[in-house]
Structures are given as C-alpha cells and as structure tokens.
Coordinates of N, CA and C in Angstrom, one line a residue:
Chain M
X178 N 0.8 -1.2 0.0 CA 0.0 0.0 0.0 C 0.9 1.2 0.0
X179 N 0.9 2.1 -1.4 CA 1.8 3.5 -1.0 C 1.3 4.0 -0.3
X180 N 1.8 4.9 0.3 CA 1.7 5.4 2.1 C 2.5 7.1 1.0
X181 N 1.9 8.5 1.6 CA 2.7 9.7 1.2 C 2.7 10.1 2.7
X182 N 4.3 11.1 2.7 CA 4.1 12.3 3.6 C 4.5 13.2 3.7
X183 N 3.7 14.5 4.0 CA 4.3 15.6 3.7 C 5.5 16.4 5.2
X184 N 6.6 16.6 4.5 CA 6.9 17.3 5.7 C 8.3 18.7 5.3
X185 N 7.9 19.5 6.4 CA 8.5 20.7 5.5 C 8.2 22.0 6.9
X186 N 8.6 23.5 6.7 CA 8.7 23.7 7.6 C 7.1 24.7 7.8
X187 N 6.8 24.8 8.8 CA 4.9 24.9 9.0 C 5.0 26.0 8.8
X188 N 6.3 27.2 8.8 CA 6.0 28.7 9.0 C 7.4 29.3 8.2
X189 N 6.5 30.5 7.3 CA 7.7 30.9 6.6 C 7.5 32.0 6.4
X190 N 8.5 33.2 5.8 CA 8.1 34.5 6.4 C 8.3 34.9 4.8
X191 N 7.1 36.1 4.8 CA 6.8 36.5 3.6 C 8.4 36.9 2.6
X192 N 8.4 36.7 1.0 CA 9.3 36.9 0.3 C 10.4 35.7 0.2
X193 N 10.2 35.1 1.1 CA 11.3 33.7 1.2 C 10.9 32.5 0.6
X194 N 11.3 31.2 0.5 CA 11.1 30.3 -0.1 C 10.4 29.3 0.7
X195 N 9.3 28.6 -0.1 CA 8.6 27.5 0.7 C 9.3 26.2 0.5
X196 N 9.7 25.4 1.1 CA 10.2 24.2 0.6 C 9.7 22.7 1.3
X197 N 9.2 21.7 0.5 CA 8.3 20.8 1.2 C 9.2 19.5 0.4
X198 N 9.1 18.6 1.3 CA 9.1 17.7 0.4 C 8.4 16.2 1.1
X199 N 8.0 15.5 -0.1 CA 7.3 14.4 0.2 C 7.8 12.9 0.2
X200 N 7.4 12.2 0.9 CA 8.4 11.1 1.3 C 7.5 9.7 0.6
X201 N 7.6 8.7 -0.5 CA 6.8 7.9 -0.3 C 7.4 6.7 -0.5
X202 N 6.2 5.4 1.0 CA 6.5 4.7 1.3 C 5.8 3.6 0.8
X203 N 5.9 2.6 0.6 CA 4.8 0.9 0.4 C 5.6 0.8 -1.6
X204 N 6.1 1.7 -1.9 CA 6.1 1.2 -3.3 C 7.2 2.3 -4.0
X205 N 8.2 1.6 -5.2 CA 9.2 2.7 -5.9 C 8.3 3.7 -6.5
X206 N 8.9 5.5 -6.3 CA 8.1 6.2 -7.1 C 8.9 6.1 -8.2
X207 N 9.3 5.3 -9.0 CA 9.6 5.2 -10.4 C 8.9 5.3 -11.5
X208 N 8.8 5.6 -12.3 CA 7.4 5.7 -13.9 C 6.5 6.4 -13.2
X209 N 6.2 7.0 -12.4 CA 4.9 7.6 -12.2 C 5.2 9.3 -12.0
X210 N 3.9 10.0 -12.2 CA 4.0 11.5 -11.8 C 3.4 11.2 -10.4
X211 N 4.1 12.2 -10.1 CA 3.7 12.9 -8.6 C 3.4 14.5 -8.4
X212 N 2.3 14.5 -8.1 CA 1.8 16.2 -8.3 C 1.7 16.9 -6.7
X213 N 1.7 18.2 -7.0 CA 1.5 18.8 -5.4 C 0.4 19.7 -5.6
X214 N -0.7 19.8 -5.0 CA -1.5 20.3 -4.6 C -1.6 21.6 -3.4
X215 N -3.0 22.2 -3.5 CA -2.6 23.1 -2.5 C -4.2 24.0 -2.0
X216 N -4.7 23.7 -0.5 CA -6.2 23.9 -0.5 C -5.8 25.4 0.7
X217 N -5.8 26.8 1.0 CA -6.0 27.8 1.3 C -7.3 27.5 2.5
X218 N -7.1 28.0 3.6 CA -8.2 27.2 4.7 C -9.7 27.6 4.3
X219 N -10.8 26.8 4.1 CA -11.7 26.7 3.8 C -12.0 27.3 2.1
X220 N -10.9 26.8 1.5 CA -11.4 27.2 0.1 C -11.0 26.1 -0.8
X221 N -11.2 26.1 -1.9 CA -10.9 24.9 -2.9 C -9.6 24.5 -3.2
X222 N -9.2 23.4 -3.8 CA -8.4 22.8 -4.4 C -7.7 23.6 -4.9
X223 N -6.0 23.7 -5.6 CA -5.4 24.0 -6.8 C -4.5 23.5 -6.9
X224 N -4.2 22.6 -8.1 CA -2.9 22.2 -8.8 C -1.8 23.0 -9.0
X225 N -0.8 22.4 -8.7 CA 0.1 23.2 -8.1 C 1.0 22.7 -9.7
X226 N 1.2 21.4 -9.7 CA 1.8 20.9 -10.6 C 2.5 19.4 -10.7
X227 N 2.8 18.8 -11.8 CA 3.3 17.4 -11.8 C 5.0 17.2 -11.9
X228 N 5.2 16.4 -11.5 CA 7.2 15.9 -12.1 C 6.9 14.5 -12.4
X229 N 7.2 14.1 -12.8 CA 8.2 12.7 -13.8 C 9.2 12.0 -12.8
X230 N 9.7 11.2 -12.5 CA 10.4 10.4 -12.3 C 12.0 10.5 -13.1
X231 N 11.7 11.1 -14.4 CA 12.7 11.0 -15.5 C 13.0 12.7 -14.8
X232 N 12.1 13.5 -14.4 CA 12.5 14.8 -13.7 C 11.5 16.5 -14.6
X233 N 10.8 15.6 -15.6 CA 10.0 16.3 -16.7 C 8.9 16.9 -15.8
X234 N 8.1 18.1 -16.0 CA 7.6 19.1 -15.2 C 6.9 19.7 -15.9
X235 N 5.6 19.8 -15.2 CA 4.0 20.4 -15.7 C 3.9 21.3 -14.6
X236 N 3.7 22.6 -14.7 CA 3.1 23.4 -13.8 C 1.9 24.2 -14.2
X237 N 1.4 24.4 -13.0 CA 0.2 25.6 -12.9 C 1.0 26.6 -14.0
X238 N 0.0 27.2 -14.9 CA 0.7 29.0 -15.6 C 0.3 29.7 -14.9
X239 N -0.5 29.7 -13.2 CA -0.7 31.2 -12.8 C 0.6 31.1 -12.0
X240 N 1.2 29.5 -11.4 CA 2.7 29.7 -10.3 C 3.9 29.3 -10.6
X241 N 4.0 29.4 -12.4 CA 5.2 28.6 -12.7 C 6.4 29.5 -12.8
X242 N 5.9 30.6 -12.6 CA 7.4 31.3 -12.6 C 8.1 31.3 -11.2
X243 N 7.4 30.5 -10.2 CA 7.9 30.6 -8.6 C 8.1 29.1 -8.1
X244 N 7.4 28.2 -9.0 CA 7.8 26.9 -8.5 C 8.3 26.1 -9.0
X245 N 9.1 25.4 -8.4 CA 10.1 24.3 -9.5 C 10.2 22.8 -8.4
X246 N 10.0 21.5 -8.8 CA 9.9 20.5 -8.2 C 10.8 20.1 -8.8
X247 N 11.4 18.8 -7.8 CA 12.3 17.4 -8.3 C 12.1 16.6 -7.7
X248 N 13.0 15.4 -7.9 CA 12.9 14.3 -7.4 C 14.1 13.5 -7.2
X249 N 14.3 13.0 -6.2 CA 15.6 12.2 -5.8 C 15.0 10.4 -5.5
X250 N 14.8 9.8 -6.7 CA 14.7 8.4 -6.9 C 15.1 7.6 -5.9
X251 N 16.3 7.9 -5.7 CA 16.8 6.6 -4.4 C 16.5 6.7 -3.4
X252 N 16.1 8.1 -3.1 CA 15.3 8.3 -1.4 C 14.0 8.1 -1.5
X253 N 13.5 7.7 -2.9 CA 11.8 7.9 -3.1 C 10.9 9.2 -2.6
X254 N 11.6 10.3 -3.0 CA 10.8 11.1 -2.6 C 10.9 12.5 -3.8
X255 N 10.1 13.3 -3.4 CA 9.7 14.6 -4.4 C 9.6 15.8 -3.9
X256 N 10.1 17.1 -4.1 CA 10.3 18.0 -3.4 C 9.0 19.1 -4.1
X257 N 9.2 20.1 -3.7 CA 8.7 21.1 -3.8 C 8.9 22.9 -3.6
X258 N 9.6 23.6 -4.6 CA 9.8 24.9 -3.5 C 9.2 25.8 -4.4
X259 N 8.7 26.9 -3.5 CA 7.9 27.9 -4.5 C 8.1 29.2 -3.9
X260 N 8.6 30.0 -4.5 CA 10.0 31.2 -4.1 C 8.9 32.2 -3.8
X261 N 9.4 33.4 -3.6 CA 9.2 34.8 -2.9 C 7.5 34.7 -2.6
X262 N 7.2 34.0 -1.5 CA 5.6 33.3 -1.1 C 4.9 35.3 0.0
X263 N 3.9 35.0 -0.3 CA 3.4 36.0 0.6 C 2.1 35.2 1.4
X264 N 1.5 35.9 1.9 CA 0.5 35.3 2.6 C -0.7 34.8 1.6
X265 N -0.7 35.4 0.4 CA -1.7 34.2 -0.4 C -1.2 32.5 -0.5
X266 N 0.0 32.6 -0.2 CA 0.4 31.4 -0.2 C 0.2 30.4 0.9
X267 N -0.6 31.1 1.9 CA -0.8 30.0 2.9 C -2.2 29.3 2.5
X268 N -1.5 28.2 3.0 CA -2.4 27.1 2.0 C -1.9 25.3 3.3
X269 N -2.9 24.5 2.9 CA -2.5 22.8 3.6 C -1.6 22.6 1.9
X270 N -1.2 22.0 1.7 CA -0.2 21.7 0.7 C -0.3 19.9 1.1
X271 N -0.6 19.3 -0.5 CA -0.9 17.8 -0.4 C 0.1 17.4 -1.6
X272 N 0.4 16.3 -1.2 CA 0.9 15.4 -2.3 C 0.1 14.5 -3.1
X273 N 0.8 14.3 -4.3 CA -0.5 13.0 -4.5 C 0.2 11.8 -5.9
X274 N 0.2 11.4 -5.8 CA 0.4 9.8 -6.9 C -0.6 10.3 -8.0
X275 N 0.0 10.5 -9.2 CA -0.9 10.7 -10.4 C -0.5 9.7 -11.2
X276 N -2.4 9.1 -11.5 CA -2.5 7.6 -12.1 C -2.9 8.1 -13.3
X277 N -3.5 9.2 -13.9 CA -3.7 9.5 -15.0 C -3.6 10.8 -14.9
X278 N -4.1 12.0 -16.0 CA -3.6 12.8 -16.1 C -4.4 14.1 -14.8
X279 N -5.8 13.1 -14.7 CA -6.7 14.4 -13.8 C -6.9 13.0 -12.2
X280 N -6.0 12.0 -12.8 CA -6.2 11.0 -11.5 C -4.9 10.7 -10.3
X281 N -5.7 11.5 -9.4 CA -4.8 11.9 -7.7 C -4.8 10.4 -6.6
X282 N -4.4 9.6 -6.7 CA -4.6 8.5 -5.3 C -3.1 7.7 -5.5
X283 N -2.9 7.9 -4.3 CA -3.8 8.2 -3.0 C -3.0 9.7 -2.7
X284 N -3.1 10.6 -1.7 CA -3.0 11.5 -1.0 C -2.5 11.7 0.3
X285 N -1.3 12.4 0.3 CA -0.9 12.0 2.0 C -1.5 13.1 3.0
X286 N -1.1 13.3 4.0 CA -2.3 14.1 4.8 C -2.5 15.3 4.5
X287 N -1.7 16.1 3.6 CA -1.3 17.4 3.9 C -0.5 18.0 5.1
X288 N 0.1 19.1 4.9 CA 0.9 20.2 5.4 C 0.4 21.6 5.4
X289 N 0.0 21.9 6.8 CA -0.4 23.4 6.8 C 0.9 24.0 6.9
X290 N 1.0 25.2 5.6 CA 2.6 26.3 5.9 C 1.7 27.7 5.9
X291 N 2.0 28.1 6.9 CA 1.8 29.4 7.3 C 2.5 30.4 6.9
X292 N 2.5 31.5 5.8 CA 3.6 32.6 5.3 C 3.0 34.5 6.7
X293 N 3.9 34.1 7.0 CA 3.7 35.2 8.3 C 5.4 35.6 8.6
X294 N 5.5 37.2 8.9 CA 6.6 37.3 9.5 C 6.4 37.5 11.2
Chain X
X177 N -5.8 30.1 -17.3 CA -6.4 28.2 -16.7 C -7.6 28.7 -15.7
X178 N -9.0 28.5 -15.8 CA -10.0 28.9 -15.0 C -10.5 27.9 -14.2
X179 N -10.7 27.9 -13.3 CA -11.2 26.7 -12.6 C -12.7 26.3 -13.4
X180 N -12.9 25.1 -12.7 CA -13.8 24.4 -13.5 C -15.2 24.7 -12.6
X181 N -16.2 25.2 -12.8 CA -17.5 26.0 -12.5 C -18.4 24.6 -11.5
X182 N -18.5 24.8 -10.2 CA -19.6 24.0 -9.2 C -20.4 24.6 -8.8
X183 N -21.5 23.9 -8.4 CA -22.8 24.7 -7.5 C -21.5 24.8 -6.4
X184 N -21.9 26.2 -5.4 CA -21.3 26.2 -3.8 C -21.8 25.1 -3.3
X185 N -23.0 25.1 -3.2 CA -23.4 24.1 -2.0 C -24.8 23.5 -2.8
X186 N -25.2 22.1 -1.9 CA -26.2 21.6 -2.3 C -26.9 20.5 -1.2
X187 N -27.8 20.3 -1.0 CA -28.7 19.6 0.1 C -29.6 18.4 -0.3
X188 N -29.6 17.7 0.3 CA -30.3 16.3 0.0 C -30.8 15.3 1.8
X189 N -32.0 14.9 1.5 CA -32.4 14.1 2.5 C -31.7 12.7 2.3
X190 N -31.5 12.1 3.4 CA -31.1 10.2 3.2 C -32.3 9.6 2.1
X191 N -31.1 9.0 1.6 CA -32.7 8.0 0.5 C -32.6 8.9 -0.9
X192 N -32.4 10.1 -1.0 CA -32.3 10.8 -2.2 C -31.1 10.5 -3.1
X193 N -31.6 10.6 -4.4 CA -30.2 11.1 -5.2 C -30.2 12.4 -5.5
X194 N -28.5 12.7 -5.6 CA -28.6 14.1 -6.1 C -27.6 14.2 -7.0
X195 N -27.3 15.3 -7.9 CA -26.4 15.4 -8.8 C -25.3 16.9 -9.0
X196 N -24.2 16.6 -8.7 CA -23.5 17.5 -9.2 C -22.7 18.0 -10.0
X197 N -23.1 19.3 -10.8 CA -22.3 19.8 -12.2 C -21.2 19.7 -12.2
X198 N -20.2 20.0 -13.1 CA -19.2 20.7 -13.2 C -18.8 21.0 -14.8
X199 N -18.5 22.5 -15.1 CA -18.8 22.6 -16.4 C -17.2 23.5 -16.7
X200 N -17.1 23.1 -17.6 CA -15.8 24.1 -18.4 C -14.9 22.7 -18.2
X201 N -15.5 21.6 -18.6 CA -14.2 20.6 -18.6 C -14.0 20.1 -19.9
X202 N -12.9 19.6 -20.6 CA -12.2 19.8 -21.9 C -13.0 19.0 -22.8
X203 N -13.5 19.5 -24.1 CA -13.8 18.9 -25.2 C -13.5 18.1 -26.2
X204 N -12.4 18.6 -26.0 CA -11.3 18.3 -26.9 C -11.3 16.5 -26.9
X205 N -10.6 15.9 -28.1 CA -11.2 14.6 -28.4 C -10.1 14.3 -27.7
X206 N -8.8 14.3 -27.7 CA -8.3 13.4 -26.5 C -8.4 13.5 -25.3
X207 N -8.8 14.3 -24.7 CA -8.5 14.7 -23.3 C -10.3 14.9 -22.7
X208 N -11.3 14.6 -23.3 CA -12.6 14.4 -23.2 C -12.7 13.8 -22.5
X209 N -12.3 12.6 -21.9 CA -12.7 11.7 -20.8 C -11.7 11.9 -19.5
X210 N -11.2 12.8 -19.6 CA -10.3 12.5 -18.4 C -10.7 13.9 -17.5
X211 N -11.4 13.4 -16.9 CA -12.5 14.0 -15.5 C -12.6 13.3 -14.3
X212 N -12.4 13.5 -13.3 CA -12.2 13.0 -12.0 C -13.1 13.7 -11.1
X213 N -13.1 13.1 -10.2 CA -14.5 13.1 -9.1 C -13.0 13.4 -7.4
X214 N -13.7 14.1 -6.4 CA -13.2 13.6 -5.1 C -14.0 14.3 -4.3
X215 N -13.8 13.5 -3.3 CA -15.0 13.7 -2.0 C -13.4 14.1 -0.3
X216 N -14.1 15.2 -0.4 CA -13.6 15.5 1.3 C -14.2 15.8 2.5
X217 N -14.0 15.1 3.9 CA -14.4 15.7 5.1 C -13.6 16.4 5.3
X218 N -14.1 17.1 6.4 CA -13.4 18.5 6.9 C -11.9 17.8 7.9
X219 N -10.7 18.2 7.5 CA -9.8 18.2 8.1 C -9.1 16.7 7.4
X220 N -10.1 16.2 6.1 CA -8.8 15.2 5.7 C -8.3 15.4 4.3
X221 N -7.5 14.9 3.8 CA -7.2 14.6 2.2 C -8.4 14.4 1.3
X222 N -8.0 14.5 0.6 CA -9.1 14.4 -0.9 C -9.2 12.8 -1.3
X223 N -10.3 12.3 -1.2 CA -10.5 10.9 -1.8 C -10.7 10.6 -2.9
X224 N -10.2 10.0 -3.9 CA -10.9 9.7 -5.3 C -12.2 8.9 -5.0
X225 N -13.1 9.5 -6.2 CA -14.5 8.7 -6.5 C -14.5 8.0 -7.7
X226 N -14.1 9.1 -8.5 CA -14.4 8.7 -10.1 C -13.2 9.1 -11.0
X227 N -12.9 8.4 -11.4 CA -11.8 8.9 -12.7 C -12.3 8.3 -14.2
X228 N -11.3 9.1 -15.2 CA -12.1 9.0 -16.3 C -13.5 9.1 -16.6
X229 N -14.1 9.6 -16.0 CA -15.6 10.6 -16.1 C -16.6 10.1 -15.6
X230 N -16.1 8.1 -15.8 CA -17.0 7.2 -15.2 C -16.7 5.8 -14.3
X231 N -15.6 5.4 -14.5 CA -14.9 4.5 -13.6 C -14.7 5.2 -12.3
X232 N -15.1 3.7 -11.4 CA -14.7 3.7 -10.0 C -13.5 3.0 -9.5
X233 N -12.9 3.4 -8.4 CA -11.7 3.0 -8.2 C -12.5 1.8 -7.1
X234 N -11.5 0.8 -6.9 CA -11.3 -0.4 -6.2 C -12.1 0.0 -4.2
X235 N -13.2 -0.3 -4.3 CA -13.7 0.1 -2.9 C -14.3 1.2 -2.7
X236 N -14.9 2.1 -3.6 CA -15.8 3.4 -4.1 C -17.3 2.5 -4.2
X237 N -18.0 3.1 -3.5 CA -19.5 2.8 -3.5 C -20.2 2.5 -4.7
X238 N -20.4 1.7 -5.1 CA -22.0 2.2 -6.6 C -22.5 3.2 -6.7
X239 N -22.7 3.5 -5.4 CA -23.8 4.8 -5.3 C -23.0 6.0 -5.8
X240 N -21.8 5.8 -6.3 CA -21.5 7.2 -6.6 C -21.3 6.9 -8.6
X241 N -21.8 7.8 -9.1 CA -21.6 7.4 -11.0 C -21.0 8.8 -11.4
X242 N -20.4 8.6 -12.5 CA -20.3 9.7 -13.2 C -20.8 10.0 -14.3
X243 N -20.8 11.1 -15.0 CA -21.4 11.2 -16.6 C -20.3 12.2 -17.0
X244 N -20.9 12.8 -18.7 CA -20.8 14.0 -19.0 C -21.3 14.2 -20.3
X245 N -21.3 15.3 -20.8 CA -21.8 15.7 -21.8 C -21.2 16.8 -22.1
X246 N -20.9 16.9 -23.0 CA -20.4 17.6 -23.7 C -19.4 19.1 -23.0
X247 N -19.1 19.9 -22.6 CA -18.2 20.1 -21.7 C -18.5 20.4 -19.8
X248 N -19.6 19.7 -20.0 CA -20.5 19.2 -18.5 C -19.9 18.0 -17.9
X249 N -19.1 17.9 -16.7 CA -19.3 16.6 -16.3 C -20.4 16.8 -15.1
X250 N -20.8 15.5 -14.7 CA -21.9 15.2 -13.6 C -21.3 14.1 -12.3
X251 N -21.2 14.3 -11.6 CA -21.6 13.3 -10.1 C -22.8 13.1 -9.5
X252 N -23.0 11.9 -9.7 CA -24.6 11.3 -9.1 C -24.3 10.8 -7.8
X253 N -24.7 11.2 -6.7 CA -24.6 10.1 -5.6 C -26.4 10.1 -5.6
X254 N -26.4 8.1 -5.5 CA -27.8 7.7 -5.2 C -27.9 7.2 -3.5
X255 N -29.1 7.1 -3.1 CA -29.1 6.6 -1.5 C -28.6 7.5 -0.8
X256 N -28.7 9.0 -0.7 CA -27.9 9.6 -0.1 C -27.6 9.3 1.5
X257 N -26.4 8.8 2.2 CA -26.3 8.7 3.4 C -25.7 9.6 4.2
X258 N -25.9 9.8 5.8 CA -25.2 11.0 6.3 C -23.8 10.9 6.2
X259 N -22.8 10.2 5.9 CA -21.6 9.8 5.3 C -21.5 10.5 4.3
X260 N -21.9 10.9 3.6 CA -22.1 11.5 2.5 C -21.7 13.2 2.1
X261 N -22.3 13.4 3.5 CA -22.1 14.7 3.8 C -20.4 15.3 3.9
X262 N -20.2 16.1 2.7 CA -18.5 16.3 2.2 C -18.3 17.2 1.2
X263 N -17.7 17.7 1.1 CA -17.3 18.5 -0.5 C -16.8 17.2 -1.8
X264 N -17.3 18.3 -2.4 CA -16.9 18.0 -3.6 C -16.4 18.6 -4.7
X265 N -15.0 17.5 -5.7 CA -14.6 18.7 -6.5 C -14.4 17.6 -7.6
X266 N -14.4 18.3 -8.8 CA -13.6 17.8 -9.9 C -12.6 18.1 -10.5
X267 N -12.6 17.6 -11.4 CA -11.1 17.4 -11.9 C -11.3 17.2 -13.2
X268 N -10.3 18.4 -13.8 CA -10.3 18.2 -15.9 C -9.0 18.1 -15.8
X269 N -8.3 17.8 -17.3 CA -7.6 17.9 -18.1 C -7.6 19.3 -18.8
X270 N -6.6 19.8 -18.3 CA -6.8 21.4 -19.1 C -5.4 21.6 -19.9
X271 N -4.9 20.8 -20.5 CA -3.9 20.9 -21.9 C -2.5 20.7 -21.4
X272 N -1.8 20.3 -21.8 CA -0.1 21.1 -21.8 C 0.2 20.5 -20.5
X273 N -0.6 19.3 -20.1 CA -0.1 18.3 -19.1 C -0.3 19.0 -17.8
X274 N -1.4 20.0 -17.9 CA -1.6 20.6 -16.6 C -3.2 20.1 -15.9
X275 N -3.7 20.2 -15.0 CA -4.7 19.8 -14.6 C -5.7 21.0 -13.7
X276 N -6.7 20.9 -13.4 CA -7.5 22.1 -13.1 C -8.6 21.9 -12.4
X277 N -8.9 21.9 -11.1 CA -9.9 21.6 -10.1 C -11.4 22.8 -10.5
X278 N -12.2 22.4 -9.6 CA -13.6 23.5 -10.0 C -13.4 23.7 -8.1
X279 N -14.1 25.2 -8.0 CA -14.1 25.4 -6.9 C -14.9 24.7 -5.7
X280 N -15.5 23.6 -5.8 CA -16.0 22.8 -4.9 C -17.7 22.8 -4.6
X281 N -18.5 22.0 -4.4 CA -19.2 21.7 -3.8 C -19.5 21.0 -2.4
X282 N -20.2 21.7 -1.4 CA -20.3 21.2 -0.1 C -22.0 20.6 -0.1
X283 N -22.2 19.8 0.3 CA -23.3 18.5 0.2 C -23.7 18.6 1.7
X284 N -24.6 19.3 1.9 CA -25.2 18.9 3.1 C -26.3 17.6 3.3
X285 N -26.3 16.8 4.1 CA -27.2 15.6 3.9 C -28.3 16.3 4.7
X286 N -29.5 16.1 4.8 CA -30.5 16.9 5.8 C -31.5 16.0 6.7

C-alpha cells in the first residue's frame, strides 16, 4: 500500500522560499508522476503541478514562474519549492500519486505552511 | 487556466439522489474523458470517486456514477447517506499536461 508524507517547515516569512518535500513509502516512485496540490483554509483545491520520475515538469501558468519541483529516486521522494511566497500562499499543501492525467490516489495528509513574518 | 465552475453548496435528505455539475471541462477529443470526481471531510485529504468521467476506483460505492456531456461533467450520488455529507470537486484535463480543479461543492445531507 503507498503510504505519502508531507513534511517541511509549517511557517515561513513573507518573500522567502517555501520548501516541502514528500516522502513515499509501500512502493518505488519510479514511472509515475507525482503532483502537489494546494487547498488555502476553507477554500478549494489548486494544482500546483506534476514531475516525472525521469524529472520532466507540468506546472500551474498562474505559479510557474515561482515553483520548481524534483525528485531524488533513491530516497523515493519529491520535493517542492515555491520562491518569494506572501500570505496568499498560505495554503494545507498535499501530495499525490498521479495515475492518470486528472487522477490523484492516493494522498498524504497534507501540510499546513503558514507565510507570516 | 479557470477553474472548473460547481454549485457552492447543495442539500439532499437520506434516501435521495442528487447530482452534481461541473462545467468548463475539456472537449477536446483526446482529453474528453479525463474527469475526475473527489470527496472530502473537513480536516482530511481528498478521496478519489471517479476517474475517467466514469470509472470507480477499487472500494468506491456504486452509489457514486459519473457522466458528461459535452463540456458538462456530472456526479450522481444515489441513496444519499449522512456519510455522504462532504465537499466535492472535480477534476479536468486542461492541456499542456496541466490539470485544473472546479471550486468545490459542499453536500449537506439533511
């Protein structure tokens, strides 16, 4: 059973970098995308973006000039950082296993980051 | 990239079916079927229901179907149970390998 999780630092101060990264366990993340997600407290969903395993990269066009993902294969895990953040950026921040192109499972718990100085 | 258009909210007794829209999802002939469904309670992750507009994943109710029509997709939950009670969102295919949520529906069961 893959197992995700997110961990990263819960508070970060406006203009600086967000950096998350996701850990996953029960199975290799090889050949698969892995996307990051991102839900703002009590509001909807937004895709944040996908990576590749091979390291190839789909982003949101409203956050792609601020975010850039990777991946480090032998640790099985996928990062995440999304530069000069302000408080729109506070957001639960999720991982997720993409099985097809709009298919998310499973999902690890999320990460509340708080952008506050 | 616009999000993909939901009722806010919607209400249903147990025993009812209900259905919910979601519209501005891709027409285009390849990317037509790839619509996704997910259900959340308050304080967890997003569950899959439906992928590919109408398949259920491995332990997903019957009671939950998908459709669509033309750049409409639909979620039916039948039997509605107080379990039931959750947001809901979908999920398009919106080009260039990117993907695009609708801003959610909340399901009150009554």
């Amino acid at each position: 059973q893959v197992r995700l999780q997110e961990s990263g630092p819960g508070l970060v101060k406006p203009s600086e970098t967000l950096s998350l990264t996701c850990t996953v366990s029960g199975d290799s993340i090889s050949s698969f995308y892995w996307s990051w997600i991102r839900q703002p407290a009590g509001k909807g969903l937004e895709w944040i973006g996908r990576i590749y395993t091979s390291g190839a990269t789909n982003y949101n066009p409203s956050l792609k000039s601020r975010v850039a993902m990777s991946v480090a294969t032998s640790e099985n895990r996928v990062s995440l950082r999304l530069t000069s953040v302000t408080a729109a950026d506070t957001a639960i921040y999720f991982c997720a296993k993409v099985g097809g192109p709009t298919t998310f499972d499973p999902w690890g718990p999320g990460i509340l980051v708080t952008v506050s100085s | 990239q616009s999000a993909l258009t939901q009722p806010a909210s919607l209400s249903g007794s147990p025993g009812q079916s209900i259905t919910i829209s979601c519209t501005g999802t891709s027409s285009d002939d390849g990317s037509y079927n790839l619509v996704s469904w997910y259900q959340q309670h308050p304080g967890k992750a997003p569950k899959l229901l439906i992928y590919e507009v109408n398949k259920r994943p491995s332990g997903v109710s019957s009671r939950f179907s998908g459709s669509k029509s033309d750049n409409t997709a639909s979620l039916t939950i039948s039997g509605l149970q107080a379990e039931d009670e959750a947001s809901y969102y979908c999920c398009s295919y919106a080009g260039r390998g990117t993907s695009v949520f609708g801003g959610g529906t909340k399901l009150t069961v009554l």
